[in-house]
mmCIF file of C-alpha atoms in Angstrom:
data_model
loop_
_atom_site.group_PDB
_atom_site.id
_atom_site.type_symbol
_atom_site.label_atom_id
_atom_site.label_comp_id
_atom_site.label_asym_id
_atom_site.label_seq_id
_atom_site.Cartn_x
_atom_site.Cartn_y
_atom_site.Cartn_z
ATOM 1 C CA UNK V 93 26.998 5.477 -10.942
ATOM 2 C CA UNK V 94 25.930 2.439 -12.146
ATOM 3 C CA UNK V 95 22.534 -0.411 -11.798
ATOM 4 C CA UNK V 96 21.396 -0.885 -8.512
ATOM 5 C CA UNK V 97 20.043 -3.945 -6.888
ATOM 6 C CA UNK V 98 17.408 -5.089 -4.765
ATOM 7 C CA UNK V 99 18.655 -6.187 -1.756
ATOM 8 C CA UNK V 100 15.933 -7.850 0.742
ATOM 9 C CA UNK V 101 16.727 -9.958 4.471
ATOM 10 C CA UNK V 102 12.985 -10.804 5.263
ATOM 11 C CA UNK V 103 14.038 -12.707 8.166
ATOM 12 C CA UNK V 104 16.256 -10.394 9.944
ATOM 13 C CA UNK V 105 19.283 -11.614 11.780
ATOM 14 C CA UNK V 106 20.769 -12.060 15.057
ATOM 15 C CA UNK V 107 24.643 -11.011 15.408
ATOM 16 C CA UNK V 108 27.123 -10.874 18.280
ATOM 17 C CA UNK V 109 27.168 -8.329 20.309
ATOM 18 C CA UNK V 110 30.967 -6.868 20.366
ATOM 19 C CA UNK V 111 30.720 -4.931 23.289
ATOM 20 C CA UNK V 112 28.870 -7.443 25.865
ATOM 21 C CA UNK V 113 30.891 -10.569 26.289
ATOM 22 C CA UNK V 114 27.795 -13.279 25.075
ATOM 23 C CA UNK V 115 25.217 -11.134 24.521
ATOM 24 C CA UNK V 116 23.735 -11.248 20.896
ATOM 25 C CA UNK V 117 21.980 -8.277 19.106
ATOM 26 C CA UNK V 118 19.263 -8.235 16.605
ATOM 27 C CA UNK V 119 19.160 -6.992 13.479
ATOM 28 C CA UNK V 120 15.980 -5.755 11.715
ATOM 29 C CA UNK V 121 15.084 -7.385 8.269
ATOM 30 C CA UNK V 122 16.109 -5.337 5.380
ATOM 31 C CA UNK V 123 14.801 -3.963 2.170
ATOM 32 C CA UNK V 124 16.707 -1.381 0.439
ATOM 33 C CA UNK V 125 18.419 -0.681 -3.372
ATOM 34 C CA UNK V 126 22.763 -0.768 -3.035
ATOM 35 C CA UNK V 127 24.517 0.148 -5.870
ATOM 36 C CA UNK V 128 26.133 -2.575 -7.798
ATOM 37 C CA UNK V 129 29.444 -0.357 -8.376
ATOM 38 C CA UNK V 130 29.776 0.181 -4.093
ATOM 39 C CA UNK V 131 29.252 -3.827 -3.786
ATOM 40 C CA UNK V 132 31.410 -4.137 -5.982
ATOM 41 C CA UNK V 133 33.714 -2.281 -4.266
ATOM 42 C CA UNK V 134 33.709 -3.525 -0.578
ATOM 43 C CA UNK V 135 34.453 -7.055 -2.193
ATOM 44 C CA UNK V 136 37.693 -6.341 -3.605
ATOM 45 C CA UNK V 137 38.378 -3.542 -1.168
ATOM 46 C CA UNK V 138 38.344 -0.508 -3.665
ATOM 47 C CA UNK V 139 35.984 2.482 -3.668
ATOM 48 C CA UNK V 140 34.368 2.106 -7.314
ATOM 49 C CA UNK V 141 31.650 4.311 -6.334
ATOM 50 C CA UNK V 142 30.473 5.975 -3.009
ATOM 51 C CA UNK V 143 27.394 3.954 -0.832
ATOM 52 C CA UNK V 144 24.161 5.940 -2.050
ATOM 53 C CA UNK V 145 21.218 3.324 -0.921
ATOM 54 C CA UNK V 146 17.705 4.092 -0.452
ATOM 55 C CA UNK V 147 15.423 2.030 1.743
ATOM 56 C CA UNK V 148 12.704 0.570 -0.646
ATOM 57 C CA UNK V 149 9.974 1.932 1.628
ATOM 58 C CA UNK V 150 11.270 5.723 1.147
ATOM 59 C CA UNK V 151 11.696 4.998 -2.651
ATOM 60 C CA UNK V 152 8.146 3.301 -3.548
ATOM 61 C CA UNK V 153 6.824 6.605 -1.342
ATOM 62 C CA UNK V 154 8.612 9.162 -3.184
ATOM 63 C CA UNK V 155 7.477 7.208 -6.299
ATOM 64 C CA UNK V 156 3.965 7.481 -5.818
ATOM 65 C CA UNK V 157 3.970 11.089 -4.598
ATOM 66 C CA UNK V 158 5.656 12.217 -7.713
ATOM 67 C CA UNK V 159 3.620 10.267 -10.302
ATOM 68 C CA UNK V 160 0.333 11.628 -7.999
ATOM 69 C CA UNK V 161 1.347 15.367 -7.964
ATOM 70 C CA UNK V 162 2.346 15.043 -11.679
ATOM 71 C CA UNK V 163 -0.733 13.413 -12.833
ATOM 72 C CA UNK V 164 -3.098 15.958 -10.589
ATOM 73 C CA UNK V 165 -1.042 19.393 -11.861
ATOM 74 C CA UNK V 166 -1.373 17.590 -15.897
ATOM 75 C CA UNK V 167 -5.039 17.511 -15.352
ATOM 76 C CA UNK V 168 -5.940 20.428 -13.559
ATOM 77 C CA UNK V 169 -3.205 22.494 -15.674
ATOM 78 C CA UNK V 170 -3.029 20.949 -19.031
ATOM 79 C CA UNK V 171 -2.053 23.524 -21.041
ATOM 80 C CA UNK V 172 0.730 24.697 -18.830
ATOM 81 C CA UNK V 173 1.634 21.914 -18.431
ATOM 82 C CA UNK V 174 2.164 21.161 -22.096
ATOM 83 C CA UNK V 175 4.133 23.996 -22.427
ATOM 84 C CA UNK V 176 6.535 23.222 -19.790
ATOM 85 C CA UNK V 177 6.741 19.836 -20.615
ATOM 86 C CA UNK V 178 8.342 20.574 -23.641
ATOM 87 C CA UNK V 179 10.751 23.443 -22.647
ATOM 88 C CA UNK V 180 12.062 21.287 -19.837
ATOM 89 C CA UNK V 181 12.655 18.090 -22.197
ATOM 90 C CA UNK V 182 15.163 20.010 -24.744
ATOM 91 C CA UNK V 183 17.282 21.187 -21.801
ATOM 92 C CA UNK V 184 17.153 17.874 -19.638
ATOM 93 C CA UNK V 185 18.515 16.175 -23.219
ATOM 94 C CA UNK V 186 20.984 18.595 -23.706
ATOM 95 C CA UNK V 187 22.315 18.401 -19.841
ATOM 96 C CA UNK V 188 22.460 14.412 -19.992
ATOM 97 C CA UNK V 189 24.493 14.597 -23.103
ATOM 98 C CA UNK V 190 26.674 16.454 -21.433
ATOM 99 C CA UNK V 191 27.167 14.413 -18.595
ATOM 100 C CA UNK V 192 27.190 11.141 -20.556
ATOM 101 C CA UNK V 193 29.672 12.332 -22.885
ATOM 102 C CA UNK V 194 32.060 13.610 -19.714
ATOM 103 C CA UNK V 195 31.490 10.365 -18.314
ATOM 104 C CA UNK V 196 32.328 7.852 -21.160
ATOM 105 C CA UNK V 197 35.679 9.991 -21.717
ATOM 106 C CA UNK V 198 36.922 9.338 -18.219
ATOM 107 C CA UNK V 199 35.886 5.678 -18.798
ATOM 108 C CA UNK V 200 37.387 5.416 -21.708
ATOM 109 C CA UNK V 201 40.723 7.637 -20.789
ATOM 110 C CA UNK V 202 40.741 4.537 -17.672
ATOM 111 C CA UNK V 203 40.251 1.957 -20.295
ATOM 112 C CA UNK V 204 43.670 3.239 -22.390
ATOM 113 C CA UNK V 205 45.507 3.016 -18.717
ATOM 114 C CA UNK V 206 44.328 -0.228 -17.442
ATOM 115 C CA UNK V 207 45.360 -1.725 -20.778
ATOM 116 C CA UNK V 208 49.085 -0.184 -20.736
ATOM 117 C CA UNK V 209 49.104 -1.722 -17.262
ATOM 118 C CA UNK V 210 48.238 -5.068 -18.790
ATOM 119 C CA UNK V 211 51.043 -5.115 -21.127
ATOM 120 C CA UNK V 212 53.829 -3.869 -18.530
ATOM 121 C CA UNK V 213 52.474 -6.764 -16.171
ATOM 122 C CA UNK V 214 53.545 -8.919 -19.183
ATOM 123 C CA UNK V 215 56.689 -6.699 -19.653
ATOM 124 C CA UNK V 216 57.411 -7.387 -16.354
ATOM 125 C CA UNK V 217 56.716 -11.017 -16.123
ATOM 126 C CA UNK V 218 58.639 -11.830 -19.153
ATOM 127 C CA UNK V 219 61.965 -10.041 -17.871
ATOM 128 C CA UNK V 220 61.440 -11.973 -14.606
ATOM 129 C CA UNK V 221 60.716 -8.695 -12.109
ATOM 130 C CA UNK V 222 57.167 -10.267 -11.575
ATOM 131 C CA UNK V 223 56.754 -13.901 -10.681
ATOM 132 C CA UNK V 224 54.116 -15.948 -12.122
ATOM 133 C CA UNK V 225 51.863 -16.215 -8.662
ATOM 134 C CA UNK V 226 51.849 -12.504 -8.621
ATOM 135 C CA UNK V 227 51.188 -11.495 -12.586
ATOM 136 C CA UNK V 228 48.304 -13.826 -12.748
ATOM 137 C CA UNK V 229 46.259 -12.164 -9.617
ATOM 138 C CA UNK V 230 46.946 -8.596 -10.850
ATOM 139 C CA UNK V 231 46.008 -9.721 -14.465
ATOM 140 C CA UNK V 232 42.782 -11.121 -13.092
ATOM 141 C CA UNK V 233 42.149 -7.775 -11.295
ATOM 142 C CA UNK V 234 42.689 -5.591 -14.483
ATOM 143 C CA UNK V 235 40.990 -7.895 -16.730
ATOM 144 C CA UNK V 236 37.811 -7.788 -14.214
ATOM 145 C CA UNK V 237 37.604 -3.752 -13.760
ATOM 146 C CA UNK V 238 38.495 -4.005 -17.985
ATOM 147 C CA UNK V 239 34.720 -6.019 -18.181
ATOM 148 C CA UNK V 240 33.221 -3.610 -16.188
ATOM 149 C CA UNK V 241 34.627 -0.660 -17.823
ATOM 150 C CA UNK V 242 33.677 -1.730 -21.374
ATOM 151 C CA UNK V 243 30.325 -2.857 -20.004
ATOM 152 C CA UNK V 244 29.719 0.315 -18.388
ATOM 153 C CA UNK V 245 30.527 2.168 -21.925
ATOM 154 C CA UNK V 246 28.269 0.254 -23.801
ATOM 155 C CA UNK V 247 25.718 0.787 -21.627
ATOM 156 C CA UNK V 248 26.324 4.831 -21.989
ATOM 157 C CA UNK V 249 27.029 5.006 -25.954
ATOM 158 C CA UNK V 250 23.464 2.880 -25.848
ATOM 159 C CA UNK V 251 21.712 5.709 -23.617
ATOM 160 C CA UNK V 252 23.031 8.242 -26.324
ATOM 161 C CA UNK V 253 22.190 7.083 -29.068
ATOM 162 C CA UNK V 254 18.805 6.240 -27.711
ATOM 163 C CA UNK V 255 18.237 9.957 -26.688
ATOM 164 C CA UNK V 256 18.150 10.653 -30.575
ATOM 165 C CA UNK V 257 15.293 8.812 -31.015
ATOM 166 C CA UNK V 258 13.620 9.075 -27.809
ATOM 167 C CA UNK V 259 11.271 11.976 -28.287
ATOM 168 C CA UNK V 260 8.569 13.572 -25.425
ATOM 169 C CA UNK V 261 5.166 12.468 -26.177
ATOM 170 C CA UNK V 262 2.646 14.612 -24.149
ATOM 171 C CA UNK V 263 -0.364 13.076 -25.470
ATOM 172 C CA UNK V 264 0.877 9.525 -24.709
ATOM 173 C CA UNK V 265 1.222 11.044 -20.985
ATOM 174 C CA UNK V 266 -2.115 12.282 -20.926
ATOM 175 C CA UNK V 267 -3.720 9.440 -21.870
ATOM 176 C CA UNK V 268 -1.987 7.606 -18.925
ATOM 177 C CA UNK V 269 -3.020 9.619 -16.620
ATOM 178 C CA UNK V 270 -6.394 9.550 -17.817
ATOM 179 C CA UNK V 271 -6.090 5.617 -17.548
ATOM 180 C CA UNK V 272 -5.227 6.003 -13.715
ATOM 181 C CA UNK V 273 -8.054 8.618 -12.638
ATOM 182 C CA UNK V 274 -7.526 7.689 -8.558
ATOM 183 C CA UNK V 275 -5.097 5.107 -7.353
ATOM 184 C CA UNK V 276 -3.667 5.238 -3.564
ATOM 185 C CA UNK V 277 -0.761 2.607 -3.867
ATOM 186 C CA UNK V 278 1.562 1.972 -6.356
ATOM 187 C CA UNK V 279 1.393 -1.217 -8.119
ATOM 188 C CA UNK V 280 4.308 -3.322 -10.631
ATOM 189 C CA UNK V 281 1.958 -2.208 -13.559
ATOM 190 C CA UNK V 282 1.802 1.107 -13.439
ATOM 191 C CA UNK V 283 5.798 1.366 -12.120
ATOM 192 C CA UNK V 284 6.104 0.016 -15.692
ATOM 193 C CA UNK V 285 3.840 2.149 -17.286
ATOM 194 C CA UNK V 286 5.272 5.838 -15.918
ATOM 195 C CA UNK V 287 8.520 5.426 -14.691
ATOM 196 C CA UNK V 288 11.473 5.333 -17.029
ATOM 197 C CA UNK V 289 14.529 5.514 -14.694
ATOM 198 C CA UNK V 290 15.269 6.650 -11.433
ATOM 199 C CA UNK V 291 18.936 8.206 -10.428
ATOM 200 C CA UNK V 292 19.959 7.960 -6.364
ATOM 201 C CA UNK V 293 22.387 10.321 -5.238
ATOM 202 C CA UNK V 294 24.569 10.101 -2.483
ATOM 203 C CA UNK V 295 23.313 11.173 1.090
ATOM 204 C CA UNK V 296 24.214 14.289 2.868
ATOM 205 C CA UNK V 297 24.510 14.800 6.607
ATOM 206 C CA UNK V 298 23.317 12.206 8.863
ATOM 207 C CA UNK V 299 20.364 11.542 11.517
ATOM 208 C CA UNK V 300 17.428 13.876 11.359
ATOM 209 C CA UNK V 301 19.557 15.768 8.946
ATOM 210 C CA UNK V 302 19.811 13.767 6.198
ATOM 211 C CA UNK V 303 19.122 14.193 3.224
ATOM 212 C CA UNK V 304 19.193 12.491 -0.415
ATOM 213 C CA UNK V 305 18.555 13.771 -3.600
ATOM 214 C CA UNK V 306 16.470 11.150 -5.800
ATOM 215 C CA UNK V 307 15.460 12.002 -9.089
ATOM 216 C CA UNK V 308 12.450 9.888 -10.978
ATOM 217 C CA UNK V 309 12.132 10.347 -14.899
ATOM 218 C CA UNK V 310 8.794 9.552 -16.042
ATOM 219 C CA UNK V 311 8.040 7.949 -19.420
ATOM 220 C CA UNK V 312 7.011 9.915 -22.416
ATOM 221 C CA UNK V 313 7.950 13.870 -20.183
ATOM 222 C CA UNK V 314 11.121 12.780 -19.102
ATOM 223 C CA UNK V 315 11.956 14.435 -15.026
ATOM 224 C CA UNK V 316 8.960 16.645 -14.514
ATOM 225 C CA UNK V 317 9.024 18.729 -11.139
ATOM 226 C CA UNK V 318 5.653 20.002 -10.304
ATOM 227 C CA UNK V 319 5.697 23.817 -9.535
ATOM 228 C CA UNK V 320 5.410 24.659 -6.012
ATOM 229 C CA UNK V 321 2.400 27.126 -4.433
ATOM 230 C CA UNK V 322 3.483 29.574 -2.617
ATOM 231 C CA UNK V 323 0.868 29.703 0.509
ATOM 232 C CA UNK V 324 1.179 32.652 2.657
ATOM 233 C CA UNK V 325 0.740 32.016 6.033
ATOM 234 C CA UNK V 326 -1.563 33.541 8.855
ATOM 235 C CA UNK V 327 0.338 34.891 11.756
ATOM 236 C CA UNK V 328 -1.339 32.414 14.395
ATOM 237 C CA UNK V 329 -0.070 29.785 11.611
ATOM 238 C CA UNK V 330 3.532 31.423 11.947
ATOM 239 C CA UNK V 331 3.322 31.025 15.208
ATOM 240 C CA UNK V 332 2.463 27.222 15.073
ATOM 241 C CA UNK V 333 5.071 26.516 12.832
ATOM 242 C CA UNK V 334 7.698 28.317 15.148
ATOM 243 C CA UNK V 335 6.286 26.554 17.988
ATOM 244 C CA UNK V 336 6.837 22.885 16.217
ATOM 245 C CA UNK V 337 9.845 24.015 14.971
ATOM 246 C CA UNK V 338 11.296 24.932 18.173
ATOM 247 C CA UNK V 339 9.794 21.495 19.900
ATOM 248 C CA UNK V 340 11.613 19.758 16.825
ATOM 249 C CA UNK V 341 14.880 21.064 17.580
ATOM 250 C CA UNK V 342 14.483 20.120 21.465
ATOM 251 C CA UNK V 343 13.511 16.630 20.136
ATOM 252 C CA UNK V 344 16.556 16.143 18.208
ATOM 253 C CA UNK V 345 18.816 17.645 20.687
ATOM 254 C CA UNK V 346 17.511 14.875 22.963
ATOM 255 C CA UNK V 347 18.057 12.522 20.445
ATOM 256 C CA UNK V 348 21.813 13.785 20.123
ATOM 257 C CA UNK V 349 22.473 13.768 23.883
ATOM 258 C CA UNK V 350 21.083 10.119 24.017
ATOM 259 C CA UNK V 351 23.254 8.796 21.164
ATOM 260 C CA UNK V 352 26.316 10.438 22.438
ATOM 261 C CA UNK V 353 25.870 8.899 25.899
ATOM 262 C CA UNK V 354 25.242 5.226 24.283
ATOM 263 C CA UNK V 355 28.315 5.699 22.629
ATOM 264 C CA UNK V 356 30.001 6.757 25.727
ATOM 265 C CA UNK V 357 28.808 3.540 27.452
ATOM 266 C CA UNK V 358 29.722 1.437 24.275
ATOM 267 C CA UNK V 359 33.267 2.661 24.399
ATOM 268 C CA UNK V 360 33.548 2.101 28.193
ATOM 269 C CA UNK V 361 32.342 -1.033 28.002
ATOM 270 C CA UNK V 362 34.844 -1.762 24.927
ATOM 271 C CA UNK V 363 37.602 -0.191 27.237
ATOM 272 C CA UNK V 364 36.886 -2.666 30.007
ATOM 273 C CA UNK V 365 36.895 -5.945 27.231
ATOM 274 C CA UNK V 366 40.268 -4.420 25.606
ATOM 275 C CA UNK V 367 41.793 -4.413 29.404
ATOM 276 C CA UNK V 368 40.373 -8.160 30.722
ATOM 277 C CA UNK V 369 42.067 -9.611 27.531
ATOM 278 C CA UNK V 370 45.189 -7.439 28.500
ATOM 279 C CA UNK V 371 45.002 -8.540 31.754
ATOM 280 C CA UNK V 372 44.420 -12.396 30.755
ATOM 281 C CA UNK V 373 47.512 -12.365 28.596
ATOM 282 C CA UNK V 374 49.545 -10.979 31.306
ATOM 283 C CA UNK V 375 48.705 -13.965 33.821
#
């Protein structure tokens, strides 16, 4: 994984429509975080990292949902809280180290290969086997993914050695959340104040079954996951929730059966543009 960035087309644009000789078709603006690493990636036509980007909408929502349910359960549970605060912040540590620590050896494992590389380009250069034009584009290629990769490790052996002195701080917490009794939007200021990082996995499945994992560490307690109430339903409430999640299921197979005959039509129509240039070149 690596940084993502902010990527915003307020505008929107319009683009040419490949299926419908000189027809164009618009393209709602966007606002969404890529990560750097994917970007990266589709530029030099490598996968450095697989896409994992989150609408900004969806994230600033999840955002302010987490630091909401977090700060009610801290007040109306503080002592439990406390307690689980604390027992949750010695294993997250000792799980990131982990990972970290995998992670920087595979970096650095790349960084002993990509510089063996560099010196059999040279090898290879010098004996004649690789002319000039060629070493110098492959050098430039290694000597980019070698910035990254030492960037990258600095970055980590920085995150590790700041977990040693990066200690949970319940009180410091509480008195945040006492600072922001009732708030119903999330502004830059208090982003600052409570969140500490936020990690964006990649997405699983696609249309209404997609799903991403996004976790949010919050300053001072680190990733806190409120404890879920178990509610037991009614049996007229059973019912309802069959009932909406049978009209659901209709709604998406509609959804499915629509989307599989626009691509039906796109394809036709694709068909019939591949066969007028076929037919153009013949005459």
């Amino acid at each position: 994984g690596a940084k993502m960035y902010h990527h915003r087309n307020a505008q929107g644009i319009w683009k040419k429509n490949y299926f419908k000789a000189g027809e164009m078709i618009y393209h709602a603006p966007e606002d969404r975080y890529d990560c750097s690493n994917n970007i990266r990636g589709r530029q030099r036509y490598e996968k450095l990292c697989c896409s994992h980007s989150v609408t900004t909408k969806a994230l600033e929502t999840l955002v302010l949902e987490t630091i909401k349910r977090t700060c009610d359960y801290a007040v109306e549970n503080e002592a439990e809280f406390r307690e689980k605060v604390c027992s949750i912040s010695e294993e997250q540590q000792g799980e990131l180290s982990v990972r970290l620590e995998k992670r920087l050896a595979k970096k650095q494992k790349r960084v002993s290969e990509v510089n063996r590389l560099i010196k059999k380009l040279y090898e290879d250069n010098i004996s004649g086997k690789l002319n000039d034009k060629r070493f110098n584009a492959m050098l430039s290629d290694y000597e980019s993914e070698l910035e990254t990769l030492e960037a990258d490790i600095d970055r980590d052996n920085a995150e590790l050695e700041g977990m040693s002195a990066k200690k949970t701080d319940v009180d410091v917490f509480m008195e945040l959340v006492k600072k922001h009794t009732t708030f119903e939007e999330l502004t830059p200021a208090m982003l600052n104040e409570f969140v500490d990082k936020i990690m964006v996995y990649k997405a699983v499945g696609s249309g209404a079954n997609r799903t991403q994992d996004v976790d949010i560490y919050l300053n001072y307690i680190g990733r806190f996951v409120v404890p879920e109430v178990v509610v037991e339903l009614t049996e007229e409430e059973k019912l309802a929730e069959a009932k909406r999640q049978e009209k659901l299921e209709k709604k998406r197979a509609s959804n499915r059966k629509y989307m599989a005959r626009k691509r039906e039509e796109a394809r036709k129509a694709w068909a019939e543009i591949e066969a007028e240039k076929a037919k153009a070149v013949g005459q």
